[in-house]
Coordinates of C-alpha atoms and ligand atoms in Angstrom, one line a residue:
X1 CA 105.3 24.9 84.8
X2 CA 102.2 24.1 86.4
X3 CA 100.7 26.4 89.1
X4 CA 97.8 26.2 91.7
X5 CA 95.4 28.5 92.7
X6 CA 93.0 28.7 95.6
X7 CA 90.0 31.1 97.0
X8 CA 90.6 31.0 100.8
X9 CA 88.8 31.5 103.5
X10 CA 86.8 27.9 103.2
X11 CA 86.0 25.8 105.6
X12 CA 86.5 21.9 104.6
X13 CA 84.0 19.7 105.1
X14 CA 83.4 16.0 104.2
X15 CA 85.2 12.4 103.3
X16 CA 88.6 11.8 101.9
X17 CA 90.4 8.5 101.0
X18 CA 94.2 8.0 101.7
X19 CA 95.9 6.6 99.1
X20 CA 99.2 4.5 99.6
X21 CA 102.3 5.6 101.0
X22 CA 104.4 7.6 99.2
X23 CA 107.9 6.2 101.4
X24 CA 106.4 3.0 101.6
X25 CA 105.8 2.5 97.3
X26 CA 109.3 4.0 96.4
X27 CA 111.0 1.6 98.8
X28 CA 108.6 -1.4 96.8
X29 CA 109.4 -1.0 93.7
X30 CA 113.1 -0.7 93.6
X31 CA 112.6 -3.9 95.8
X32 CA 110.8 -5.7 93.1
X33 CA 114.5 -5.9 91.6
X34 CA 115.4 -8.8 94.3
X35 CA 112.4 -11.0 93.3
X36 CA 112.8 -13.7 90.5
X37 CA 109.8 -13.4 89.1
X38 CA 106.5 -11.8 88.6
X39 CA 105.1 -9.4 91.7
X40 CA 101.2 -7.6 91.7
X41 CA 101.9 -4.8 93.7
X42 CA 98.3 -3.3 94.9
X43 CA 97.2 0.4 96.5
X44 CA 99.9 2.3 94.1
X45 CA 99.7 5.7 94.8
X46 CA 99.3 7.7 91.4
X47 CA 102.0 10.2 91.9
X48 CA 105.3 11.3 89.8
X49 CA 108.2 9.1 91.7
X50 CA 106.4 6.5 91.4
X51 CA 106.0 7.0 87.4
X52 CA 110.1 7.4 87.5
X53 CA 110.8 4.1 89.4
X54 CA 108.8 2.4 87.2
X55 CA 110.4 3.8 84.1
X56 CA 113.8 3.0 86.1
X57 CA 113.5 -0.6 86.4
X58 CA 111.5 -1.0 82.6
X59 CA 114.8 0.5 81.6
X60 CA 117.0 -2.2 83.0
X61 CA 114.8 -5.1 81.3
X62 CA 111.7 -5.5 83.8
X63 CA 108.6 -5.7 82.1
X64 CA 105.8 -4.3 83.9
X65 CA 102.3 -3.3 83.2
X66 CA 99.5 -1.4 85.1
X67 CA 96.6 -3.7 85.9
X68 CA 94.5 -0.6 87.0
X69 CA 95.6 2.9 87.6
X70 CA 97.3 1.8 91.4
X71 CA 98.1 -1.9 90.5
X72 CA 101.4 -2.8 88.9
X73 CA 102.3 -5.9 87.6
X74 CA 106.3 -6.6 88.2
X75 CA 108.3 -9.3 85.9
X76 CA 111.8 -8.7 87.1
X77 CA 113.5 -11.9 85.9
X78 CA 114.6 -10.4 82.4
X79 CA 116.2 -7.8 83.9
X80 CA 119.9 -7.7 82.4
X81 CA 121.4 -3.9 83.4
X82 CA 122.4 -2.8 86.7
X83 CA 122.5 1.0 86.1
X84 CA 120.4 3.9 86.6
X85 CA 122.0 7.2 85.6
X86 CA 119.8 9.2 83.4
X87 CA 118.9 12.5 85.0
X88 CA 115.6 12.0 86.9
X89 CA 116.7 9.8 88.8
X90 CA 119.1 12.1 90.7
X91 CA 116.0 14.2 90.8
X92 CA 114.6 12.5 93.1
X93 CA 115.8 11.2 96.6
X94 CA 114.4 7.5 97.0
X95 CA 116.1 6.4 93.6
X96 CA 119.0 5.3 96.2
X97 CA 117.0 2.2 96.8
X98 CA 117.7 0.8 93.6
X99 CA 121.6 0.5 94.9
X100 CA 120.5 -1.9 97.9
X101 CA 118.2 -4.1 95.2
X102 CA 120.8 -3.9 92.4
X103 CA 123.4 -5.1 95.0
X104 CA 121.1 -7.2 96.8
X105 CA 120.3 -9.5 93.5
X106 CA 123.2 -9.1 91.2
X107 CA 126.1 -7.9 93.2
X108 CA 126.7 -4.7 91.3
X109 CA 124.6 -1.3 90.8
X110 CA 125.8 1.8 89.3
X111 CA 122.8 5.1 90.0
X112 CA 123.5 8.5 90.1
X113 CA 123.4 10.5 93.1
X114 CA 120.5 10.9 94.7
X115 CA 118.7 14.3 94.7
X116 CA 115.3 15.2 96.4
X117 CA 114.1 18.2 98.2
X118 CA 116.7 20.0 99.7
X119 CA 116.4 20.8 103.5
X120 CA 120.1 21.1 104.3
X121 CA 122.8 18.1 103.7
X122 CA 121.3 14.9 102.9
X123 CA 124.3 12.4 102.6
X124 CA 124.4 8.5 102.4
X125 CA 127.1 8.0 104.3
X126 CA 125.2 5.2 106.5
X127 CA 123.8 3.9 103.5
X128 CA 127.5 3.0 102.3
X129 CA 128.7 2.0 105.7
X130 CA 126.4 -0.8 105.8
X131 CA 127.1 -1.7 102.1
X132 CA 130.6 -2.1 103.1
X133 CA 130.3 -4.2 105.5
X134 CA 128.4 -7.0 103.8
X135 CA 131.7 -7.0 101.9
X136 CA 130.6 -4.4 99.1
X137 CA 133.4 -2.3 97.6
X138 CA 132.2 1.4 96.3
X139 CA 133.4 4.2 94.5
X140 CA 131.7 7.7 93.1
X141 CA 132.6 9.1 90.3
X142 CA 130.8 11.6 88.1
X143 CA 127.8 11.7 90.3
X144 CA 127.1 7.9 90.0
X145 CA 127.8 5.4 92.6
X146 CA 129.3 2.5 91.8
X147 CA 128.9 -0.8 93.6
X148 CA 129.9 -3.9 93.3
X149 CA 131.1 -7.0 95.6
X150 CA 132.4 -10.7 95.2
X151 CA 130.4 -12.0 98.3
X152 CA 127.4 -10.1 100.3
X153 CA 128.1 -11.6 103.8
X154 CA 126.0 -10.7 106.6
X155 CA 127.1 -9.0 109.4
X156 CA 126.2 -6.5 112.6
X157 CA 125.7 -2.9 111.2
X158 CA 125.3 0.0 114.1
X159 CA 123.6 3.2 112.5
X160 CA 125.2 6.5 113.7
X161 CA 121.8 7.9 113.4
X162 CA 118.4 6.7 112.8
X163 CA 118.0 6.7 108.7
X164 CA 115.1 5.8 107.5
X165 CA 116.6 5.6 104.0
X166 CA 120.0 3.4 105.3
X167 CA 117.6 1.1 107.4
X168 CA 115.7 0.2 104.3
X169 CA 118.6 -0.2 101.8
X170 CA 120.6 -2.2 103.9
X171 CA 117.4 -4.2 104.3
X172 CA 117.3 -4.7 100.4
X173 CA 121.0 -5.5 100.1
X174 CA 120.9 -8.2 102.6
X175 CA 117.9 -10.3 101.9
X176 CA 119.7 -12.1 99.6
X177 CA 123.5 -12.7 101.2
X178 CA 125.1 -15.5 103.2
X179 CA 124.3 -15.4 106.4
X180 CA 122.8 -13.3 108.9
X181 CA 122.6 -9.4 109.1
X182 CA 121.4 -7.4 111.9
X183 CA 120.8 -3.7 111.6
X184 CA 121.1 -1.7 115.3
X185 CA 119.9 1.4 115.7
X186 CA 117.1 1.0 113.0
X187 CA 114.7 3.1 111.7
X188 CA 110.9 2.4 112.9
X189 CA 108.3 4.3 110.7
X190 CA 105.8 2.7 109.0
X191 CA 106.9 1.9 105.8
X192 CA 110.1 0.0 107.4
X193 CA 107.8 -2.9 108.3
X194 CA 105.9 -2.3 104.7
X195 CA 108.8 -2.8 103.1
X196 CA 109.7 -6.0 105.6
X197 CA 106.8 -7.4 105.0
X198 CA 106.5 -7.2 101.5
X199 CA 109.8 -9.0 101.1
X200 CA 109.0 -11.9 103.6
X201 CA 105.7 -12.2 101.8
X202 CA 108.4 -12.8 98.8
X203 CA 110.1 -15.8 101.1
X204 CA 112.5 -13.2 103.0
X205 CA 113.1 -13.9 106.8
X206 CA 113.2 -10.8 108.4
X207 CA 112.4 -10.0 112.0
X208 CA 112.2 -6.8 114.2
X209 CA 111.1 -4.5 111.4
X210 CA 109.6 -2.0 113.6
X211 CA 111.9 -1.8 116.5
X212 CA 115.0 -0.4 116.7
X213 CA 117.0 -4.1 115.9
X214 CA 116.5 -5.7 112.3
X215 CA 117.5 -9.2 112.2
X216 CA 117.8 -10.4 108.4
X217 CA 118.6 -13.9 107.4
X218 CA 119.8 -14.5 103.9
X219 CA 118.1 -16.4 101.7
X220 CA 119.0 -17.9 97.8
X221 CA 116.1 -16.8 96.1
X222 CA 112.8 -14.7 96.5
X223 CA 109.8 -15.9 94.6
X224 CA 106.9 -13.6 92.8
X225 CA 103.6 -13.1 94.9
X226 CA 100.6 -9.7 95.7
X227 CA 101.4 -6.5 97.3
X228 CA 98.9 -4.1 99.4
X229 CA 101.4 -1.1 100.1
X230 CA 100.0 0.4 103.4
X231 CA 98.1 3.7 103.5
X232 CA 99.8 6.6 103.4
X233 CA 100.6 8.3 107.3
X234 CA 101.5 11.5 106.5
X235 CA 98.7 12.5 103.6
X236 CA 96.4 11.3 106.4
X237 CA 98.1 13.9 108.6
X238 CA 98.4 16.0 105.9
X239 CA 94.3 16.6 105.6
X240 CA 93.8 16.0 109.6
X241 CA 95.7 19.7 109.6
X242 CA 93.7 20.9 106.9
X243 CA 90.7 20.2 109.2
X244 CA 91.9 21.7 111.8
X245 CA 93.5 24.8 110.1
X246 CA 90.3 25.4 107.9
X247 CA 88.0 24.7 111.0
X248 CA 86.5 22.1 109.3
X249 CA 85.1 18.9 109.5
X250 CA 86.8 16.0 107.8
X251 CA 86.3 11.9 108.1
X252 CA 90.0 10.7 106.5
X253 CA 89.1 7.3 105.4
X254 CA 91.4 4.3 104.3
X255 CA 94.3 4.9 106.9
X256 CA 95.7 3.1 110.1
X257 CA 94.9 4.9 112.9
X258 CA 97.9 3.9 115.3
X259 CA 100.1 4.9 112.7
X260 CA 98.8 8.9 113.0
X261 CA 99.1 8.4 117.0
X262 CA 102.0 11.5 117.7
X263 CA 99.4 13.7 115.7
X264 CA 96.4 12.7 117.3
X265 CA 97.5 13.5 120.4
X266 CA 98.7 16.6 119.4
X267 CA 95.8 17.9 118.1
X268 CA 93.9 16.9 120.9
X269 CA 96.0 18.8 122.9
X270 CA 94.9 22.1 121.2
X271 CA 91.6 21.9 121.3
X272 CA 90.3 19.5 117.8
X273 CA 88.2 16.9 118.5
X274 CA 88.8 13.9 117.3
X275 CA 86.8 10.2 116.5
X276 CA 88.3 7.2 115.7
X277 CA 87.0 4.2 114.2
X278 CA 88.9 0.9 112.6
X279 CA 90.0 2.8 109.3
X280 CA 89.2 5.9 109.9
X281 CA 89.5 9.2 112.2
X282 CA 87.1 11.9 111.7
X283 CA 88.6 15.6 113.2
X284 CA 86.4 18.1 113.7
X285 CA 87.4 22.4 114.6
X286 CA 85.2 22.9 117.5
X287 CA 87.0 25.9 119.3
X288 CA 89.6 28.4 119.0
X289 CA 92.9 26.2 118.8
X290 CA 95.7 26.4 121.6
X291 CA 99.5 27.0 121.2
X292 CA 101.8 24.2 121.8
X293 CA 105.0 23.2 121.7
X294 CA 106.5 20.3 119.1
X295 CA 110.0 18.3 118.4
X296 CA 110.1 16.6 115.6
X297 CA 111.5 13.0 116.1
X298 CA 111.7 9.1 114.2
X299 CA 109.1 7.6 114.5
X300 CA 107.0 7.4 116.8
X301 CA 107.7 10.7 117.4
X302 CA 106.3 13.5 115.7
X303 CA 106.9 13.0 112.4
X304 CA 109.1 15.3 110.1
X305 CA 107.0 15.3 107.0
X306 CA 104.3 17.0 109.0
X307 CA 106.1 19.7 110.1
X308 CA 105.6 22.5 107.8
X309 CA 101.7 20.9 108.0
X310 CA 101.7 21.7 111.1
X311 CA 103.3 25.2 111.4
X312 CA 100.4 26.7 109.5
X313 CA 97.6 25.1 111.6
X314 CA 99.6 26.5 114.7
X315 CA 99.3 30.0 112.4
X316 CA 95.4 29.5 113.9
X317 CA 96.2 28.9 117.4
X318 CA 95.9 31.7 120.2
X319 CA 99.5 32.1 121.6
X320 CA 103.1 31.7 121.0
X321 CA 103.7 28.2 119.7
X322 CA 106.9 26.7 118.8
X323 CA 108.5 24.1 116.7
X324 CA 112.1 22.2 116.8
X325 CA 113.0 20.3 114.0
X326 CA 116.1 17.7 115.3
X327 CA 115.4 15.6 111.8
X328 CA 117.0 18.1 109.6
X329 CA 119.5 20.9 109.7
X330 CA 117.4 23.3 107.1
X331 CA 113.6 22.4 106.8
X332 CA 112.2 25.9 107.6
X333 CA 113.0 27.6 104.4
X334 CA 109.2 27.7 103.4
X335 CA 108.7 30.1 106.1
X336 CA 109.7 33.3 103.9
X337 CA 106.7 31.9 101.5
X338 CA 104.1 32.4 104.8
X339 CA 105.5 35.2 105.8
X340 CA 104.6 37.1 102.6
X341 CA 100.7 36.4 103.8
X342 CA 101.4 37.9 107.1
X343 CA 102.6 35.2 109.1
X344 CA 104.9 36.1 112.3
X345 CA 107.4 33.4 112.6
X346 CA 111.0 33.6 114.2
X347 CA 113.6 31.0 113.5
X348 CA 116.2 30.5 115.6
X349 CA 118.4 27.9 113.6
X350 CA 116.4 24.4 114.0
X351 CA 113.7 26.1 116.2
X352 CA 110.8 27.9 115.2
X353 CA 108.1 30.1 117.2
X354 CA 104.8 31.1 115.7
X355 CA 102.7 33.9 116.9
X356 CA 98.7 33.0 116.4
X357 CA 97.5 35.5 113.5
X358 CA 93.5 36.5 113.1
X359 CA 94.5 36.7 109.6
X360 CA 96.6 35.3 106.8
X361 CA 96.2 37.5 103.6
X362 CA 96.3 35.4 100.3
X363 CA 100.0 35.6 98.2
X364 CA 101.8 34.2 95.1
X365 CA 103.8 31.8 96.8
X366 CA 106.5 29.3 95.7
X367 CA 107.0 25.1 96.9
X368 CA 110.0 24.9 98.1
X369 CA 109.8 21.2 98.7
X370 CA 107.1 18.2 99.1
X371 CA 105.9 19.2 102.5
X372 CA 106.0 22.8 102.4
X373 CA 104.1 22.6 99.0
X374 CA 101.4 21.0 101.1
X375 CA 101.8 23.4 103.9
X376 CA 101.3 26.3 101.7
X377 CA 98.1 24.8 100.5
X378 CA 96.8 24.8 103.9
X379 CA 97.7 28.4 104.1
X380 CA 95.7 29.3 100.6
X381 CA 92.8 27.6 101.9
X382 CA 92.7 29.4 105.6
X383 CA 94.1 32.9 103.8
X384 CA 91.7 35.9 102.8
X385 CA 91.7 36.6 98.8
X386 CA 93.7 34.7 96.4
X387 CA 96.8 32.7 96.6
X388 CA 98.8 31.0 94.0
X389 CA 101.8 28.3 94.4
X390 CA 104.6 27.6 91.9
X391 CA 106.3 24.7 91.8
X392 CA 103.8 22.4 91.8
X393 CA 105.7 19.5 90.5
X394 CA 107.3 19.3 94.4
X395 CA 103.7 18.7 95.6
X396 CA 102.9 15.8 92.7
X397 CA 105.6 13.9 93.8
X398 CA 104.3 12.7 96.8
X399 CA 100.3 13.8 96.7
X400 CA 97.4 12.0 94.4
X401 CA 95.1 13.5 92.7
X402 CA 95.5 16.6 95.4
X403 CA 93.2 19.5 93.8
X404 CA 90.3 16.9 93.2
X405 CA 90.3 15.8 96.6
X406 CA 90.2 19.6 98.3
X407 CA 87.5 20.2 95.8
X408 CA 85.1 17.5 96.9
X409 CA 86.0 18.7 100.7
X410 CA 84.6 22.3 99.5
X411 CA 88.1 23.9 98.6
X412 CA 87.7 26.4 95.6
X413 CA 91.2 25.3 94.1
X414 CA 92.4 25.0 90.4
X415 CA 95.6 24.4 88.7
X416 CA 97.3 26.8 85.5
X417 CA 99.4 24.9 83.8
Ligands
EPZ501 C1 113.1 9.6 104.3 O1 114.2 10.4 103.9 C2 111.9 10.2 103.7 N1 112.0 10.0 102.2 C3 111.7 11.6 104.0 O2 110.4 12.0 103.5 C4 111.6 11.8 105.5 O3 111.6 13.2 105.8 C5 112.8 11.2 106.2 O4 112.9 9.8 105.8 C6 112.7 11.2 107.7 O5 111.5 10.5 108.1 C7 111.7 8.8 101.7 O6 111.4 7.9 102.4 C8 111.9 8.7 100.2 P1 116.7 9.7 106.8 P2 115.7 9.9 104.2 O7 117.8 8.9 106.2 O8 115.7 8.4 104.1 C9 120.7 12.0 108.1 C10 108.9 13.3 102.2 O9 108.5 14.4 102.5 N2 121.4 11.0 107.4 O10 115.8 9.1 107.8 O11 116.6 10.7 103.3 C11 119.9 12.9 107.2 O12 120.6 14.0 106.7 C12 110.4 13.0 102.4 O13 108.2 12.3 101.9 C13 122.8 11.0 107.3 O14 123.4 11.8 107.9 O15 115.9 10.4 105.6 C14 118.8 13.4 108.2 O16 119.3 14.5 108.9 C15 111.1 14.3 102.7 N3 123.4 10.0 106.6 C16 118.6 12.2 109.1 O17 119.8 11.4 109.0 C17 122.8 9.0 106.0 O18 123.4 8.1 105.4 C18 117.4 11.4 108.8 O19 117.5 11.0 107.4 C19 121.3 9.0 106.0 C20 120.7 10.0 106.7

């Protein structure tokens, strides 16, 4: 088990370059199933589910092969199972996507349950409502999920909440059935319209990706073409908080500005400044930061993922500062980790308040999950002394390379395995 450790009390100063999105790549792949043929996907990010997907899909007859360490080269034609059982994939959460593509191309799909960090109930309930009405007929036994259908006929779908996840693998499952779907209540964030353009770039006809009303049109076939998954919105927002938390100075590079618009905002309001070019936005700590109040909402609201992120930057900020998270019934349970380094949170089921400390005081702390992994990384860095975080595998899941880009910012951080 691999652990990190990191000298706080540094200041972070300098470039850093996005790499691609995490929600955007593990949506791609699994989608690669629908095409007959070869896709390039380009702007990989080099992280652990990414490694498992692609293991996932070899195992069902694919044939794929890196290019370069983030391009992948897809030949999905050969592919002759429609299972994916074996136990990392219910380790992680996206692997449901491979249902939607299985179904979507060959009418039948049998994966085990999806698993993924834990904050709180995380069913698929809309995921199978919409399956069933393009005419799919499911059961779950054992743990896997087990699809099949005669026809895949398009049809209205109405999403009882907005799921990113449902929006994406209803997406998948009906690019290639009779007719017309349209999916209500849909799911906005960016990698919704990564993943709808990477499948009309494959011949699909989708529209609306973006707003709340997805309007797919079946087609018979999708053809083999390039991929540029789209930089990744909430690393970006992940080391924008690390400048501001570690009063620093950082330039992230390689990201899409008007995606990062909720956070911006935000952190204008407290006091960071902020300069933004093209592909870029450079935030710098210029004065003592002020409290502020959050809800986390879909997009374009503020995003979920940044939550925890955020939390500890508000740690910095003068005043009372609080939190709700309406995303998720259980996504403060990282807060027991800060509090060991002196933190003064309340929770108050889904809302938190945080009381500006002078200090945090270096820990051994323990991930709990992607984002609070990340969180308590910001916390090491801003923290007197030393602090240490188990359960690193949580952060490589969804963070590249992570420890060699704090170091070239200035971070004094190094991982035990
Ligand atoms: C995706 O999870 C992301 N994961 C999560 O990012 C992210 O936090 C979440 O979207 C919200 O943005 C991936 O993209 C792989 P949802 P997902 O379906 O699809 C409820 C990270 O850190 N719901 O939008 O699972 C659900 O319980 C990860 O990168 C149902 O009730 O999220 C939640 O309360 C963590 N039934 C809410 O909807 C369903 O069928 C939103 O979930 C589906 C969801």
């Amino acid at each position: 088990m691999s652990k990190l450790c990191i000298q706080g009390d540094t200041r972070l100063v300098g470039d850093v370059k996005i790499s691609g999105a995490k929600n955007a790549a593990v949506a791609i792949l699994p989608a690669t199933i629908l095409v007959e043929g070869i896709t390039i996907i380009e702007n990989l990010p080099n992280i652990n589910d990414v490694a498992i997907l692609n293991e996932a899909i070899i195992s069902m007859g694919a044939v794929t092969k890196f290019l370069d360490l983030h391009t992948l080269e897809i030949d999905a034609t050969t592919i002759y199972k429609y299972s994916a059982t074996e136990p990392c994939i219910s380790k992680m959460r996206a692997s449901y996507y491979l249902l939607g593509a299985l179904l979507g191309r060959f009418k039948k799909a049998e994966v085990a349950m999806p698993g993924g960090c834990d904050f709180g109930g995380r069913p698929i309930d809309q995921h199978i409502k919409g399956f069933r009405a393009l005419g799919a007929n499911i059961e779950i036994e054992d743990n896997i999920i087990k699809i099949n259908a005669d026809r895949l006929i398009g049809t209205r779908i109405y999403l009882d909440m907005v799921s990113v996840g449902a929006t994406i693998n209803i997406m998948l499952a009906a690019v290639l059935a009779e007719g017309t779907t349209t999916i209500e209540n849909a799911a906005k964030e960016p990698h919704i319209v990564d993943v709808a353009n990477f499948l009309n770039k494959m011949g699909a006809k989708i529209i609306g990706a973006g707003t709340d009303v997805i309007r797919i049109k079946g087609v018979s076939k999708l053809h083999g073409g390039h991929y540029n998954i789209v930089p990744d919105q909430i690393e970006a927002g992940t080391f924008m908080l690390i400048a501001a938390a570690t009063k620093g100075d950082i330039c992230v590079r390689n990201i899409i500005p008007e995606h990062m618009d909720s956070l911006t905002s935000k952190l204008r309001e407290i006091g960071v400044t902020l300069i933004e070019g093209d592909d870029y936005i450079r935030v710098i700590w210029k004065q003592k930061l002020t409290a502020t109040q959050i809800i986390t909402l879909p997009y374009p609201g503020f995003p979920t993922d940044l939550q925890p992120q955020m939390l500890v930057s508000l740690l910095q900020a003068q005043g009372v500062s609080t939190i709700v998270e309406s995303i998720f019934d259980n996504r403060f349970q990282y807060v027991d980790e800060l509090r060991k380094m002196g933190a003064n949170i309340t929770i108050d089921g889904t809302k938190a308040s945080i009381e500006g400390v002078d200090t945090l005081y270096g820990a051994n702390l323990v991930a709990t999950d992607l984002r609070a992994g990340a969180a308590m990384i910001i916390a090491g860095l801003v923290a007197k002394g030393t602090t240490t975080i188990d359960n690193v595998r949580y952060i490589d899941r969804g963070y590249e390379d992570i420890e060699k880009k704090l170091t070239a910012l200035g971070a004094q951080i190094f991982r035990i395995d």
